[in-house]
């Protein structure tokens, strides 16, 4: 069940990024640290994403997830229903 939720979330993210005009490249591995790579066609900037399904605690507060790898600049993007949520990095 978890694998199906993850695959669905990745496919929804691909569609959402494409609707925003990005070129999207999906990972061909099943357990790598990067799920999607997006390229902005205006300036060719590349961003790597680890896609997560949004989940909540019993009291309704959201559960924050970390990327699978702490190496590099991998952003976490959440899928909540059919919405793509990219949280801003916290400032130290």
PDB file of N, CA, C and O in Angstrom, chain B, residues numbered from 101:
ATOM      1  N   UNK B 101       0.818  -1.196   0.000  1.00  0.00           N
ATOM      2  CA  UNK B 101       0.000   0.000   0.000  1.00  0.00           C
ATOM      3  C   UNK B 101       0.864   1.264   0.000  1.00  0.00           C
ATOM      4  O   UNK B 101       0.565   2.219  -0.717  1.00  0.00           O
ATOM      5  N   UNK B 102       1.958   1.272   0.821  1.00  0.00           N
ATOM      6  CA  UNK B 102       2.818   2.452   0.874  1.00  0.00           C
ATOM      7  C   UNK B 102       3.461   2.717  -0.480  1.00  0.00           C
ATOM      8  O   UNK B 102       3.583   3.865  -0.905  1.00  0.00           O
ATOM      9  N   UNK B 103       3.872   1.641  -1.155  1.00  0.00           N
ATOM     10  CA  UNK B 103       4.527   1.804  -2.460  1.00  0.00           C
ATOM     11  C   UNK B 103       3.552   2.408  -3.472  1.00  0.00           C
ATOM     12  O   UNK B 103       3.942   3.253  -4.278  1.00  0.00           O
ATOM     13  N   UNK B 104       2.296   1.982  -3.436  1.00  0.00           N
ATOM     14  CA  UNK B 104       1.298   2.523  -4.352  1.00  0.00           C
ATOM     15  C   UNK B 104       1.033   3.997  -4.076  1.00  0.00           C
ATOM     16  O   UNK B 104       0.887   4.787  -5.008  1.00  0.00           O
ATOM     17  N   UNK B 105       0.971   4.375  -2.789  1.00  0.00           N
ATOM     18  CA  UNK B 105       0.776   5.779  -2.437  1.00  0.00           C
ATOM     19  C   UNK B 105       1.945   6.619  -2.922  1.00  0.00           C
ATOM     20  O   UNK B 105       1.750   7.726  -3.425  1.00  0.00           O
ATOM     21  N   UNK B 106       3.165   6.100  -2.774  1.00  0.00           N
ATOM     22  CA  UNK B 106       4.357   6.820  -3.223  1.00  0.00           C
ATOM     23  C   UNK B 106       4.389   6.991  -4.732  1.00  0.00           C
ATOM     24  O   UNK B 106       4.725   8.065  -5.230  1.00  0.00           O
ATOM     25  N   UNK B 107       4.041   5.933  -5.466  1.00  0.00           N
ATOM     26  CA  UNK B 107       4.017   6.011  -6.937  1.00  0.00           C
ATOM     27  C   UNK B 107       2.962   7.000  -7.413  1.00  0.00           C
ATOM     28  O   UNK B 107       3.200   7.771  -8.342  1.00  0.00           O
ATOM     29  N   UNK B 108       1.802   6.975  -6.779  1.00  0.00           N
ATOM     30  CA  UNK B 108       0.741   7.916  -7.138  1.00  0.00           C
ATOM     31  C   UNK B 108       1.187   9.353  -6.854  1.00  0.00           C
ATOM     32  O   UNK B 108       0.959  10.248  -7.667  1.00  0.00           O
ATOM     33  N   UNK B 109       1.823   9.569  -5.701  1.00  0.00           N
ATOM     34  CA  UNK B 109       2.295  10.909  -5.349  1.00  0.00           C
ATOM     35  C   UNK B 109       3.325  11.411  -6.363  1.00  0.00           C
ATOM     36  O   UNK B 109       3.289  12.576  -6.758  1.00  0.00           O
ATOM     37  N   UNK B 110       4.240  10.538  -6.785  1.00  0.00           N
ATOM     38  CA  UNK B 110       5.250  10.934  -7.776  1.00  0.00           C
ATOM     39  C   UNK B 110       4.592  11.314  -9.105  1.00  0.00           C
ATOM     40  O   UNK B 110       4.976  12.304  -9.727  1.00  0.00           O
ATOM     41  N   UNK B 111       3.615  10.537  -9.533  1.00  0.00           N
ATOM     42  CA  UNK B 111       2.947  10.832 -10.809  1.00  0.00           C
ATOM     43  C   UNK B 111       2.133  12.126 -10.734  1.00  0.00           C
ATOM     44  O   UNK B 111       2.075  12.879 -11.706  1.00  0.00           O
ATOM     45  N   UNK B 112       1.506  12.382  -9.589  1.00  0.00           N
ATOM     46  CA  UNK B 112       0.785  13.646  -9.414  1.00  0.00           C
ATOM     47  C   UNK B 112       1.771  14.809  -9.453  1.00  0.00           C
ATOM     48  O   UNK B 112       1.483  15.848 -10.048  1.00  0.00           O
ATOM     49  N   UNK B 113       2.939  14.640  -8.820  1.00  0.00           N
ATOM     50  CA  UNK B 113       3.956  15.690  -8.821  1.00  0.00           C
ATOM     51  C   UNK B 113       4.457  15.961 -10.237  1.00  0.00           C
ATOM     52  O   UNK B 113       4.659  17.117 -10.608  1.00  0.00           O
ATOM     53  N   UNK B 114       4.658  14.917 -11.025  1.00  0.00           N
ATOM     54  CA  UNK B 114       5.090  15.090 -12.417  1.00  0.00           C
ATOM     55  C   UNK B 114       4.067  15.949 -13.161  1.00  0.00           C
ATOM     56  O   UNK B 114       4.434  16.892 -13.862  1.00  0.00           O
ATOM     57  N   UNK B 115       2.795  15.621 -13.007  1.00  0.00           N
ATOM     58  CA  UNK B 115       1.739  16.381 -13.695  1.00  0.00           C
ATOM     59  C   UNK B 115       1.706  17.829 -13.226  1.00  0.00           C
ATOM     60  O   UNK B 115       1.569  18.741 -14.041  1.00  0.00           O
ATOM     61  N   UNK B 116       1.830  18.052 -11.910  1.00  0.00           N
ATOM     62  CA  UNK B 116       1.775  19.416 -11.379  1.00  0.00           C
ATOM     63  C   UNK B 116       2.955  20.260 -11.868  1.00  0.00           C
ATOM     64  O   UNK B 116       2.777  21.422 -12.230  1.00  0.00           O
ATOM     65  N   UNK B 117       4.158  19.679 -11.879  1.00  0.00           N
ATOM     66  CA  UNK B 117       5.319  20.420 -12.373  1.00  0.00           C
ATOM     67  C   UNK B 117       5.184  20.711 -13.872  1.00  0.00           C
ATOM     68  O   UNK B 117       5.555  21.793 -14.326  1.00  0.00           O
ATOM     69  N   UNK B 118       4.660  19.758 -14.638  1.00  0.00           N
ATOM     70  CA  UNK B 118       4.482  19.977 -16.073  1.00  0.00           C
ATOM     71  C   UNK B 118       3.443  21.063 -16.331  1.00  0.00           C
ATOM     72  O   UNK B 118       3.598  21.855 -17.261  1.00  0.00           O
ATOM     73  N   UNK B 119       2.394  21.111 -15.526  1.00  0.00           N
ATOM     74  CA  UNK B 119       1.399  22.172 -15.672  1.00  0.00           C
ATOM     75  C   UNK B 119       1.997  23.547 -15.398  1.00  0.00           C
ATOM     76  O   UNK B 119       1.536  24.550 -15.943  1.00  0.00           O
ATOM     77  N   UNK B 120       3.033  23.592 -14.546  1.00  0.00           N
ATOM     78  CA  UNK B 120       3.715  24.854 -14.256  1.00  0.00           C
ATOM     79  C   UNK B 120       4.766  25.198 -15.309  1.00  0.00           C
ATOM     80  O   UNK B 120       5.395  26.254 -15.232  1.00  0.00           O
ATOM     81  N   UNK B 121       4.961  24.311 -16.295  1.00  0.00           N
ATOM     82  CA  UNK B 121       5.862  24.601 -17.398  1.00  0.00           C
ATOM     83  C   UNK B 121       7.269  24.043 -17.266  1.00  0.00           C
ATOM     84  O   UNK B 121       8.127  24.361 -18.089  1.00  0.00           O
ATOM     85  N   UNK B 122       7.532  23.224 -16.259  1.00  0.00           N
ATOM     86  CA  UNK B 122       8.862  22.652 -16.073  1.00  0.00           C
ATOM     87  C   UNK B 122       9.067  21.413 -16.936  1.00  0.00           C
ATOM     88  O   UNK B 122       8.106  20.719 -17.266  1.00  0.00           O
ATOM     89  N   UNK B 123      10.308  21.136 -17.299  1.00  0.00           N
ATOM     90  CA  UNK B 123      10.680  19.838 -17.846  1.00  0.00           C
ATOM     91  C   UNK B 123      10.900  18.926 -16.645  1.00  0.00           C
ATOM     92  O   UNK B 123      11.569  19.318 -15.688  1.00  0.00           O
ATOM     93  N   UNK B 124      10.350  17.722 -16.681  1.00  0.00           N
ATOM     94  CA  UNK B 124      10.420  16.827 -15.530  1.00  0.00           C
ATOM     95  C   UNK B 124      11.061  15.506 -15.953  1.00  0.00           C
ATOM     96  O   UNK B 124      10.710  14.926 -16.981  1.00  0.00           O
ATOM     97  N   UNK B 125      12.008  15.046 -15.136  1.00  0.00           N
ATOM     98  CA  UNK B 125      12.681  13.781 -15.366  1.00  0.00           C
ATOM     99  C   UNK B 125      12.479  12.921 -14.127  1.00  0.00           C
ATOM    100  O   UNK B 125      12.821  13.319 -13.014  1.00  0.00           O
ATOM    101  N   UNK B 126      11.917  11.732 -14.340  1.00  0.00           N
ATOM    102  CA  UNK B 126      11.592  10.831 -13.247  1.00  0.00           C
ATOM    103  C   UNK B 126      12.725   9.829 -13.063  1.00  0.00           C
ATOM    104  O   UNK B 126      13.344   9.400 -14.037  1.00  0.00           O
ATOM    105  N   UNK B 127      12.994   9.459 -11.823  1.00  0.00           N
ATOM    106  CA  UNK B 127      14.058   8.503 -11.523  1.00  0.00           C
ATOM    107  C   UNK B 127      13.697   7.120 -12.068  1.00  0.00           C
ATOM    108  O   UNK B 127      12.531   6.727 -12.073  1.00  0.00           O
ATOM    109  N   UNK B 128      14.701   6.401 -12.518  1.00  0.00           N
ATOM    110  CA  UNK B 128      14.450   5.043 -13.009  1.00  0.00           C
ATOM    111  C   UNK B 128      14.797   3.994 -11.948  1.00  0.00           C
ATOM    112  O   UNK B 128      14.607   2.799 -12.173  1.00  0.00           O
ATOM    113  N   UNK B 129      15.304   4.437 -10.792  1.00  0.00           N
ATOM    114  CA  UNK B 129      15.569   3.525  -9.687  1.00  0.00           C
ATOM    115  C   UNK B 129      14.396   3.563  -8.722  1.00  0.00           C
ATOM    116  O   UNK B 129      13.639   4.532  -8.691  1.00  0.00           O
ATOM    117  N   UNK B 130      14.250   2.513  -7.942  1.00  0.00           N
ATOM    118  CA  UNK B 130      13.115   2.472  -7.019  1.00  0.00           C
ATOM    119  C   UNK B 130      13.455   2.978  -5.629  1.00  0.00           C
ATOM    120  O   UNK B 130      12.547   3.320  -4.872  1.00  0.00           O
ATOM    121  N   UNK B 131      14.727   3.038  -5.266  1.00  0.00           N
ATOM    122  CA  UNK B 131      15.061   3.428  -3.895  1.00  0.00           C
ATOM    123  C   UNK B 131      16.190   4.453  -3.823  1.00  0.00           C
ATOM    124  O   UNK B 131      16.969   4.440  -2.869  1.00  0.00           O
ATOM    125  N   UNK B 132      16.291   5.317  -4.789  1.00  0.00           N
ATOM    126  CA  UNK B 132      17.313   6.363  -4.777  1.00  0.00           C
ATOM    127  C   UNK B 132      16.873   7.558  -3.950  1.00  0.00           C
ATOM    128  O   UNK B 132      15.704   7.649  -3.577  1.00  0.00           O
ATOM    129  N   UNK B 133      17.790   8.479  -3.656  1.00  0.00           N
ATOM    130  CA  UNK B 133      17.445   9.647  -2.848  1.00  0.00           C
ATOM    131  C   UNK B 133      16.669  10.718  -3.614  1.00  0.00           C
ATOM    132  O   UNK B 133      16.080  11.605  -2.997  1.00  0.00           O
ATOM    133  N   UNK B 134      16.660  10.652  -4.938  1.00  0.00           N
ATOM    134  CA  UNK B 134      15.978  11.660  -5.757  1.00  0.00           C
ATOM    135  C   UNK B 134      14.841  10.993  -6.528  1.00  0.00           C
ATOM    136  O   UNK B 134      15.045   9.984  -7.203  1.00  0.00           O
ATOM    137  N   UNK B 135      13.634  11.570  -6.418  1.00  0.00           N
ATOM    138  CA  UNK B 135      12.486  11.043  -7.148  1.00  0.00           C
ATOM    139  C   UNK B 135      12.285  11.757  -8.475  1.00  0.00           C
ATOM    140  O   UNK B 135      11.994  11.121  -9.488  1.00  0.00           O
ATOM    141  N   UNK B 136      12.440  13.079  -8.472  1.00  0.00           N
ATOM    142  CA  UNK B 136      12.224  13.871  -9.683  1.00  0.00           C
ATOM    143  C   UNK B 136      13.311  14.920  -9.830  1.00  0.00           C
ATOM    144  O   UNK B 136      13.842  15.431  -8.843  1.00  0.00           O
ATOM    145  N   UNK B 137      13.632  15.230 -11.070  1.00  0.00           N
ATOM    146  CA  UNK B 137      14.511  16.343 -11.390  1.00  0.00           C
ATOM    147  C   UNK B 137      13.711  17.263 -12.305  1.00  0.00           C
ATOM    148  O   UNK B 137      13.158  16.826 -13.314  1.00  0.00           O
ATOM    149  N   UNK B 138      13.656  18.545 -11.937  1.00  0.00           N
ATOM    150  CA  UNK B 138      12.945  19.509 -12.770  1.00  0.00           C
ATOM    151  C   UNK B 138      13.935  20.510 -13.346  1.00  0.00           C
ATOM    152  O   UNK B 138      14.933  20.865 -12.718  1.00  0.00           O
ATOM    153  N   UNK B 139      13.629  20.955 -14.565  1.00  0.00           N
ATOM    154  CA  UNK B 139      14.433  21.969 -15.231  1.00  0.00           C
ATOM    155  C   UNK B 139      13.504  23.103 -15.630  1.00  0.00           C
ATOM    156  O   UNK B 139      12.500  22.893 -16.311  1.00  0.00           O
ATOM    157  N   UNK B 140      13.855  24.315 -15.195  1.00  0.00           N
ATOM    158  CA  UNK B 140      13.091  25.502 -15.561  1.00  0.00           C
ATOM    159  C   UNK B 140      13.519  25.912 -16.968  1.00  0.00           C
ATOM    160  O   UNK B 140      14.690  26.241 -17.162  1.00  0.00           O
ATOM    161  N   UNK B 141      12.617  25.908 -17.967  1.00  0.00           N
ATOM    162  CA  UNK B 141      13.011  26.194 -19.346  1.00  0.00           C
ATOM    163  C   UNK B 141      13.463  27.636 -19.579  1.00  0.00           C
ATOM    164  O   UNK B 141      14.131  27.919 -20.573  1.00  0.00           O
ATOM    165  N   UNK B 142      13.106  28.551 -18.671  1.00  0.00           N
ATOM    166  CA  UNK B 142      13.491  29.953 -18.844  1.00  0.00           C
ATOM    167  C   UNK B 142      14.971  30.194 -18.581  1.00  0.00           C
ATOM    168  O   UNK B 142      15.617  30.952 -19.304  1.00  0.00           O
ATOM    169  N   UNK B 143      15.514  29.548 -17.542  1.00  0.00           N
ATOM    170  CA  UNK B 143      16.915  29.773 -17.197  1.00  0.00           C
ATOM    171  C   UNK B 143      17.723  28.484 -17.038  1.00  0.00           C
ATOM    172  O   UNK B 143      18.892  28.526 -16.655  1.00  0.00           O
ATOM    173  N   UNK B 144      17.107  27.351 -17.328  1.00  0.00           N
ATOM    174  CA  UNK B 144      17.722  26.020 -17.257  1.00  0.00           C
ATOM    175  C   UNK B 144      18.263  25.690 -15.868  1.00  0.00           C
ATOM    176  O   UNK B 144      19.245  24.958 -15.747  1.00  0.00           O
ATOM    177  N   UNK B 145      17.634  26.222 -14.821  1.00  0.00           N
ATOM    178  CA  UNK B 145      18.037  25.851 -13.461  1.00  0.00           C
ATOM    179  C   UNK B 145      17.456  24.478 -13.127  1.00  0.00           C
ATOM    180  O   UNK B 145      16.305  24.177 -13.441  1.00  0.00           O
ATOM    181  N   UNK B 146      18.280  23.658 -12.484  1.00  0.00           N
ATOM    182  CA  UNK B 146      17.931  22.274 -12.172  1.00  0.00           C
ATOM    183  C   UNK B 146      17.639  22.160 -10.675  1.00  0.00           C
ATOM    184  O   UNK B 146      18.390  22.685  -9.853  1.00  0.00           O
ATOM    185  N   UNK B 147      16.551  21.476 -10.324  1.00  0.00           N
ATOM    186  CA  UNK B 147      16.192  21.237  -8.930  1.00  0.00           C
ATOM    187  C   UNK B 147      15.858  19.766  -8.754  1.00  0.00           C
ATOM    188  O   UNK B 147      15.146  19.180  -9.570  1.00  0.00           O
ATOM    189  N   UNK B 148      16.378  19.167  -7.678  1.00  0.00           N
ATOM    190  CA  UNK B 148      16.116  17.763  -7.352  1.00  0.00           C
ATOM    191  C   UNK B 148      15.089  17.690  -6.226  1.00  0.00           C
ATOM    192  O   UNK B 148      15.149  18.465  -5.271  1.00  0.00           O
ATOM    193  N   UNK B 149      14.150  16.758  -6.340  1.00  0.00           N
ATOM    194  CA  UNK B 149      13.079  16.627  -5.351  1.00  0.00           C
ATOM    195  C   UNK B 149      12.962  15.205  -4.842  1.00  0.00           C
ATOM    196  O   UNK B 149      13.152  14.237  -5.578  1.00  0.00           O
ATOM    197  N   UNK B 150      12.643  15.109  -3.560  1.00  0.00           N
ATOM    198  CA  UNK B 150      12.219  13.869  -2.930  1.00  0.00           C
ATOM    199  C   UNK B 150      10.735  14.059  -2.643  1.00  0.00           C
ATOM    200  O   UNK B 150      10.376  14.921  -1.840  1.00  0.00           O
ATOM    201  N   UNK B 151       9.877  13.291  -3.267  1.00  0.00           N
ATOM    202  CA  UNK B 151       8.426  13.464  -3.173  1.00  0.00           C
ATOM    203  C   UNK B 151       7.887  12.650  -1.999  1.00  0.00           C
ATOM    204  O   UNK B 151       8.199  11.469  -1.850  1.00  0.00           O
ATOM    205  N   UNK B 152       7.079  13.297  -1.175  1.00  0.00           N
ATOM    206  CA  UNK B 152       6.457  12.652  -0.016  1.00  0.00           C
ATOM    207  C   UNK B 152       4.955  12.879  -0.050  1.00  0.00           C
ATOM    208  O   UNK B 152       4.489  13.915  -0.525  1.00  0.00           O
ATOM    209  N   UNK B 153       4.199  11.915   0.451  1.00  0.00           N
ATOM    210  CA  UNK B 153       2.760  12.074   0.616  1.00  0.00           C
ATOM    211  C   UNK B 153       2.518  12.762   1.945  1.00  0.00           C
ATOM    212  O   UNK B 153       3.072  12.355   2.967  1.00  0.00           O
ATOM    213  N   UNK B 154       1.700  13.796   1.940  1.00  0.00           N
ATOM    214  CA  UNK B 154       1.433  14.566   3.158  1.00  0.00           C
ATOM    215  C   UNK B 154       0.692  13.679   4.147  1.00  0.00           C
ATOM    216  O   UNK B 154      -0.269  13.003   3.780  1.00  0.00           O
ATOM    217  N   UNK B 155       1.137  13.681   5.402  1.00  0.00           N
ATOM    218  CA  UNK B 155       0.454  12.909   6.437  1.00  0.00           C
ATOM    219  C   UNK B 155       0.334  13.756   7.700  1.00  0.00           C
ATOM    220  O   UNK B 155       1.093  14.702   7.913  1.00  0.00           O
ATOM    221  N   UNK B 156      -0.637  13.392   8.525  1.00  0.00           N
ATOM    222  CA  UNK B 156      -0.968  14.184   9.705  1.00  0.00           C
ATOM    223  C   UNK B 156      -1.046  13.299  10.943  1.00  0.00           C
ATOM    224  O   UNK B 156      -1.351  12.109  10.858  1.00  0.00           O
ATOM    225  N   UNK B 157      -0.765  13.904  12.089  1.00  0.00           N
ATOM    226  CA  UNK B 157      -0.933  13.214  13.369  1.00  0.00           C
ATOM    227  C   UNK B 157      -2.416  13.180  13.739  1.00  0.00           C
ATOM    228  O   UNK B 157      -3.246  13.800  13.073  1.00  0.00           O
ATOM    229  N   UNK B 158      -2.733  12.461  14.792  1.00  0.00           N
ATOM    230  CA  UNK B 158      -4.138  12.363  15.215  1.00  0.00           C
ATOM    231  C   UNK B 158      -4.721  13.711  15.611  1.00  0.00           C
ATOM    232  O   UNK B 158      -5.920  13.946  15.462  1.00  0.00           O
ATOM    233  N   UNK B 159      -3.857  14.606  16.123  1.00  0.00           N
ATOM    234  CA  UNK B 159      -4.362  15.917  16.541  1.00  0.00           C
ATOM    235  C   UNK B 159      -4.470  16.894  15.363  1.00  0.00           C
ATOM    236  O   UNK B 159      -4.877  18.041  15.548  1.00  0.00           O
ATOM    237  N   UNK B 160      -4.112  16.450  14.165  1.00  0.00           N
ATOM    238  CA  UNK B 160      -4.256  17.274  12.971  1.00  0.00           C
ATOM    239  C   UNK B 160      -3.011  18.028  12.550  1.00  0.00           C
ATOM    240  O   UNK B 160      -3.010  18.671  11.500  1.00  0.00           O
ATOM    241  N   UNK B 161      -1.951  17.965  13.343  1.00  0.00           N
ATOM    242  CA  UNK B 161      -0.725  18.678  12.963  1.00  0.00           C
ATOM    243  C   UNK B 161       0.029  17.876  11.902  1.00  0.00           C
ATOM    244  O   UNK B 161       0.049  16.646  11.954  1.00  0.00           O
ATOM    245  N   UNK B 162       0.652  18.570  10.935  1.00  0.00           N
ATOM    246  CA  UNK B 162       1.350  17.857   9.854  1.00  0.00           C
ATOM    247  C   UNK B 162       2.640  17.208  10.340  1.00  0.00           C
ATOM    248  O   UNK B 162       3.299  17.712  11.250  1.00  0.00           O
ATOM    249  N   UNK B 163       2.986  16.098   9.729  1.00  0.00           N
ATOM    250  CA  UNK B 163       4.238  15.403  10.011  1.00  0.00           C
ATOM    251  C   UNK B 163       5.254  15.847   8.973  1.00  0.00           C
ATOM    252  O   UNK B 163       5.026  15.711   7.771  1.00  0.00           O
ATOM    253  N   UNK B 164       6.377  16.379   9.441  1.00  0.00           N
ATOM    254  CA  UNK B 164       7.438  16.816   8.526  1.00  0.00           C
ATOM    255  C   UNK B 164       8.351  15.640   8.216  1.00  0.00           C
ATOM    256  O   UNK B 164       8.669  14.838   9.094  1.00  0.00           O
ATOM    257  N   UNK B 165       8.759  15.547   6.989  1.00  0.00           N
ATOM    258  CA  UNK B 165       9.647  14.469   6.549  1.00  0.00           C
ATOM    259  C   UNK B 165      10.973  15.062   6.098  1.00  0.00           C
ATOM    260  O   UNK B 165      11.033  16.208   5.654  1.00  0.00           O
ATOM    261  N   UNK B 166      12.023  14.279   6.213  1.00  0.00           N
ATOM    262  CA  UNK B 166      13.342  14.684   5.747  1.00  0.00           C
ATOM    263  C   UNK B 166      13.655  13.980   4.437  1.00  0.00           C
ATOM    264  O   UNK B 166      13.133  12.895   4.185  1.00  0.00           O
ATOM    265  N   UNK B 167      14.502  14.579   3.592  1.00  0.00           N
ATOM    266  CA  UNK B 167      14.912  13.863   2.382  1.00  0.00           C
ATOM    267  C   UNK B 167      15.686  12.602   2.746  1.00  0.00           C
ATOM    268  O   UNK B 167      16.289  12.535   3.817  1.00  0.00           O
ATOM    269  N   UNK B 168      15.677  11.605   1.871  1.00  0.00           N
ATOM    270  CA  UNK B 168      16.359  10.349   2.148  1.00  0.00           C
ATOM    271  C   UNK B 168      17.867  10.504   2.222  1.00  0.00           C
ATOM    272  O   UNK B 168      18.544   9.661   2.811  1.00  0.00           O
ATOM    273  N   UNK B 169      18.405  11.564   1.637  1.00  0.00           N
ATOM    274  CA  UNK B 169      19.839  11.800   1.671  1.00  0.00           C
ATOM    275  C   UNK B 169      20.099  13.227   2.125  1.00  0.00           C
ATOM    276  O   UNK B 169      19.417  14.156   1.693  1.00  0.00           O
ATOM    277  N   UNK B 170      21.080  13.397   2.993  1.00  0.00           N
ATOM    278  CA  UNK B 170      21.423  14.735   3.457  1.00  0.00           C
ATOM    279  C   UNK B 170      22.527  15.340   2.598  1.00  0.00           C
ATOM    280  O   UNK B 170      22.907  16.492   2.809  1.00  0.00           O
ATOM    281  N   UNK B 171      23.039  14.597   1.650  1.00  0.00           N
ATOM    282  CA  UNK B 171      24.071  15.097   0.751  1.00  0.00           C
ATOM    283  C   UNK B 171      23.412  15.842  -0.400  1.00  0.00           C
ATOM    284  O   UNK B 171      22.375  15.416  -0.909  1.00  0.00           O
ATOM    285  N   UNK B 172      24.002  16.935  -0.802  1.00  0.00           N
ATOM    286  CA  UNK B 172      23.467  17.687  -1.929  1.00  0.00           C
ATOM    287  C   UNK B 172      22.298  18.562  -1.524  1.00  0.00           C
ATOM    288  O   UNK B 172      21.953  18.670  -0.347  1.00  0.00           O
ATOM    289  N   UNK B 173      21.707  19.176  -2.514  1.00  0.00           N
ATOM    290  CA  UNK B 173      20.589  20.100  -2.283  1.00  0.00           C
ATOM    291  C   UNK B 173      19.317  19.457  -2.829  1.00  0.00           C
ATOM    292  O   UNK B 173      18.870  19.772  -3.932  1.00  0.00           O
ATOM    293  N   UNK B 174      18.741  18.551  -2.038  1.00  0.00           N
ATOM    294  CA  UNK B 174      17.520  17.858  -2.432  1.00  0.00           C
ATOM    295  C   UNK B 174      16.365  18.462  -1.643  1.00  0.00           C
ATOM    296  O   UNK B 174      16.386  18.479  -0.413  1.00  0.00           O
ATOM    297  N   UNK B 175      15.364  18.954  -2.352  1.00  0.00           N
ATOM    298  CA  UNK B 175      14.197  19.548  -1.708  1.00  0.00           C
ATOM    299  C   UNK B 175      13.124  18.490  -1.521  1.00  0.00           C
ATOM    300  O   UNK B 175      13.006  17.556  -2.314  1.00  0.00           O
ATOM    301  N   UNK B 176      12.347  18.649  -0.463  1.00  0.00           N
ATOM    302  CA  UNK B 176      11.200  17.777  -0.223  1.00  0.00           C
ATOM    303  C   UNK B 176       9.965  18.484  -0.761  1.00  0.00           C
ATOM    304  O   UNK B 176       9.747  19.663  -0.482  1.00  0.00           O
ATOM    305  N   UNK B 177       9.161  17.768  -1.529  1.00  0.00           N
ATOM    306  CA  UNK B 177       7.888  18.278  -2.021  1.00  0.00           C
ATOM    307  C   UNK B 177       6.801  17.322  -1.536  1.00  0.00           C
ATOM    308  O   UNK B 177       6.940  16.103  -1.640  1.00  0.00           O
ATOM    309  N   UNK B 178       5.726  17.886  -1.009  1.00  0.00           N
ATOM    310  CA  UNK B 178       4.618  17.098  -0.486  1.00  0.00           C
ATOM    311  C   UNK B 178       3.459  17.090  -1.466  1.00  0.00           C
ATOM    312  O   UNK B 178       3.203  18.073  -2.161  1.00  0.00           O
ATOM    313  N   UNK B 179       2.767  15.968  -1.509  1.00  0.00           N
ATOM    314  CA  UNK B 179       1.521  15.850  -2.254  1.00  0.00           C
ATOM    315  C   UNK B 179       0.403  15.687  -1.235  1.00  0.00           C
ATOM    316  O   UNK B 179       0.412  14.756  -0.429  1.00  0.00           O
ATOM    317  N   UNK B 180      -0.561  16.604  -1.280  1.00  0.00           N
ATOM    318  CA  UNK B 180      -1.732  16.560  -0.410  1.00  0.00           C
ATOM    319  C   UNK B 180      -2.952  16.523  -1.317  1.00  0.00           C
ATOM    320  O   UNK B 180      -3.389  17.554  -1.828  1.00  0.00           O
ATOM    321  N   UNK B 181      -3.491  15.339  -1.511  1.00  0.00           N
ATOM    322  CA  UNK B 181      -4.580  15.175  -2.481  1.00  0.00           C
ATOM    323  C   UNK B 181      -4.012  15.317  -3.871  1.00  0.00           C
ATOM    324  O   UNK B 181      -3.240  14.468  -4.314  1.00  0.00           O
ATOM    325  N   UNK B 182      -4.383  16.385  -4.575  1.00  0.00           N
ATOM    326  CA  UNK B 182      -3.795  16.639  -5.890  1.00  0.00           C
ATOM    327  C   UNK B 182      -3.006  17.944  -5.901  1.00  0.00           C
ATOM    328  O   UNK B 182      -2.711  18.484  -6.967  1.00  0.00           O
ATOM    329  N   UNK B 183      -2.660  18.456  -4.705  1.00  0.00           N
ATOM    330  CA  UNK B 183      -1.888  19.692  -4.600  1.00  0.00           C
ATOM    331  C   UNK B 183      -0.420  19.398  -4.348  1.00  0.00           C
ATOM    332  O   UNK B 183      -0.072  18.473  -3.614  1.00  0.00           O
ATOM    333  N   UNK B 184       0.426  20.190  -4.963  1.00  0.00           N
ATOM    334  CA  UNK B 184       1.870  20.113  -4.772  1.00  0.00           C
ATOM    335  C   UNK B 184       2.276  21.210  -3.793  1.00  0.00           C
ATOM    336  O   UNK B 184       2.003  22.387  -4.027  1.00  0.00           O
ATOM    337  N   UNK B 185       2.928  20.827  -2.700  1.00  0.00           N
ATOM    338  CA  UNK B 185       3.362  21.780  -1.673  1.00  0.00           C
ATOM    339  C   UNK B 185       4.871  21.678  -1.537  1.00  0.00           C
ATOM    340  O   UNK B 185       5.410  20.614  -1.229  1.00  0.00           O
ATOM    341  N   UNK B 186       5.552  22.805  -1.772  1.00  0.00           N
ATOM    342  CA  UNK B 186       7.000  22.857  -1.618  1.00  0.00           C
ATOM    343  C   UNK B 186       7.291  23.823  -0.470  1.00  0.00           C
ATOM    344  O   UNK B 186       7.226  25.039  -0.650  1.00  0.00           O
ATOM    345  N   UNK B 187       7.615  23.278   0.725  1.00  0.00           N
ATOM    346  CA  UNK B 187       7.829  24.164   1.869  1.00  0.00           C
ATOM    347  C   UNK B 187       9.140  24.951   1.724  1.00  0.00           C
ATOM    348  O   UNK B 187      10.107  24.480   1.125  1.00  0.00           O
ATOM    349  N   UNK B 188       9.139  26.147   2.287  1.00  0.00           N
ATOM    350  CA  UNK B 188      10.357  26.965   2.310  1.00  0.00           C
ATOM    351  C   UNK B 188      11.304  26.385   3.356  1.00  0.00           C
ATOM    352  O   UNK B 188      10.864  25.837   4.367  1.00  0.00           O
ATOM    353  N   UNK B 189      12.608  26.509   3.108  1.00  0.00           N
ATOM    354  CA  UNK B 189      13.587  26.058   4.081  1.00  0.00           C
ATOM    355  C   UNK B 189      13.538  26.948   5.310  1.00  0.00           C
ATOM    356  O   UNK B 189      13.368  28.163   5.210  1.00  0.00           O
ATOM    357  N   UNK B 190      13.688  26.325   6.465  1.00  0.00           N
ATOM    358  CA  UNK B 190      13.720  27.094   7.713  1.00  0.00           C
ATOM    359  C   UNK B 190      15.035  27.832   7.819  1.00  0.00           C
ATOM    360  O   UNK B 190      16.089  27.317   7.446  1.00  0.00           O
ATOM    361  N   UNK B 191      14.958  29.037   8.328  1.00  0.00           N
ATOM    362  CA  UNK B 191      16.170  29.817   8.548  1.00  0.00           C
ATOM    363  C   UNK B 191      16.705  29.513   9.932  1.00  0.00           C
ATOM    364  O   UNK B 191      15.944  29.376  10.891  1.00  0.00           O
ATOM    365  N   UNK B 192      18.023  29.408  10.028  1.00  0.00           N
ATOM    366  CA  UNK B 192      18.636  29.071  11.316  1.00  0.00           C
ATOM    367  C   UNK B 192      18.757  30.285  12.185  1.00  0.00           C
ATOM    368  O   UNK B 192      19.250  30.194  13.310  1.00  0.00           O
TER     369      UNK B 192
END
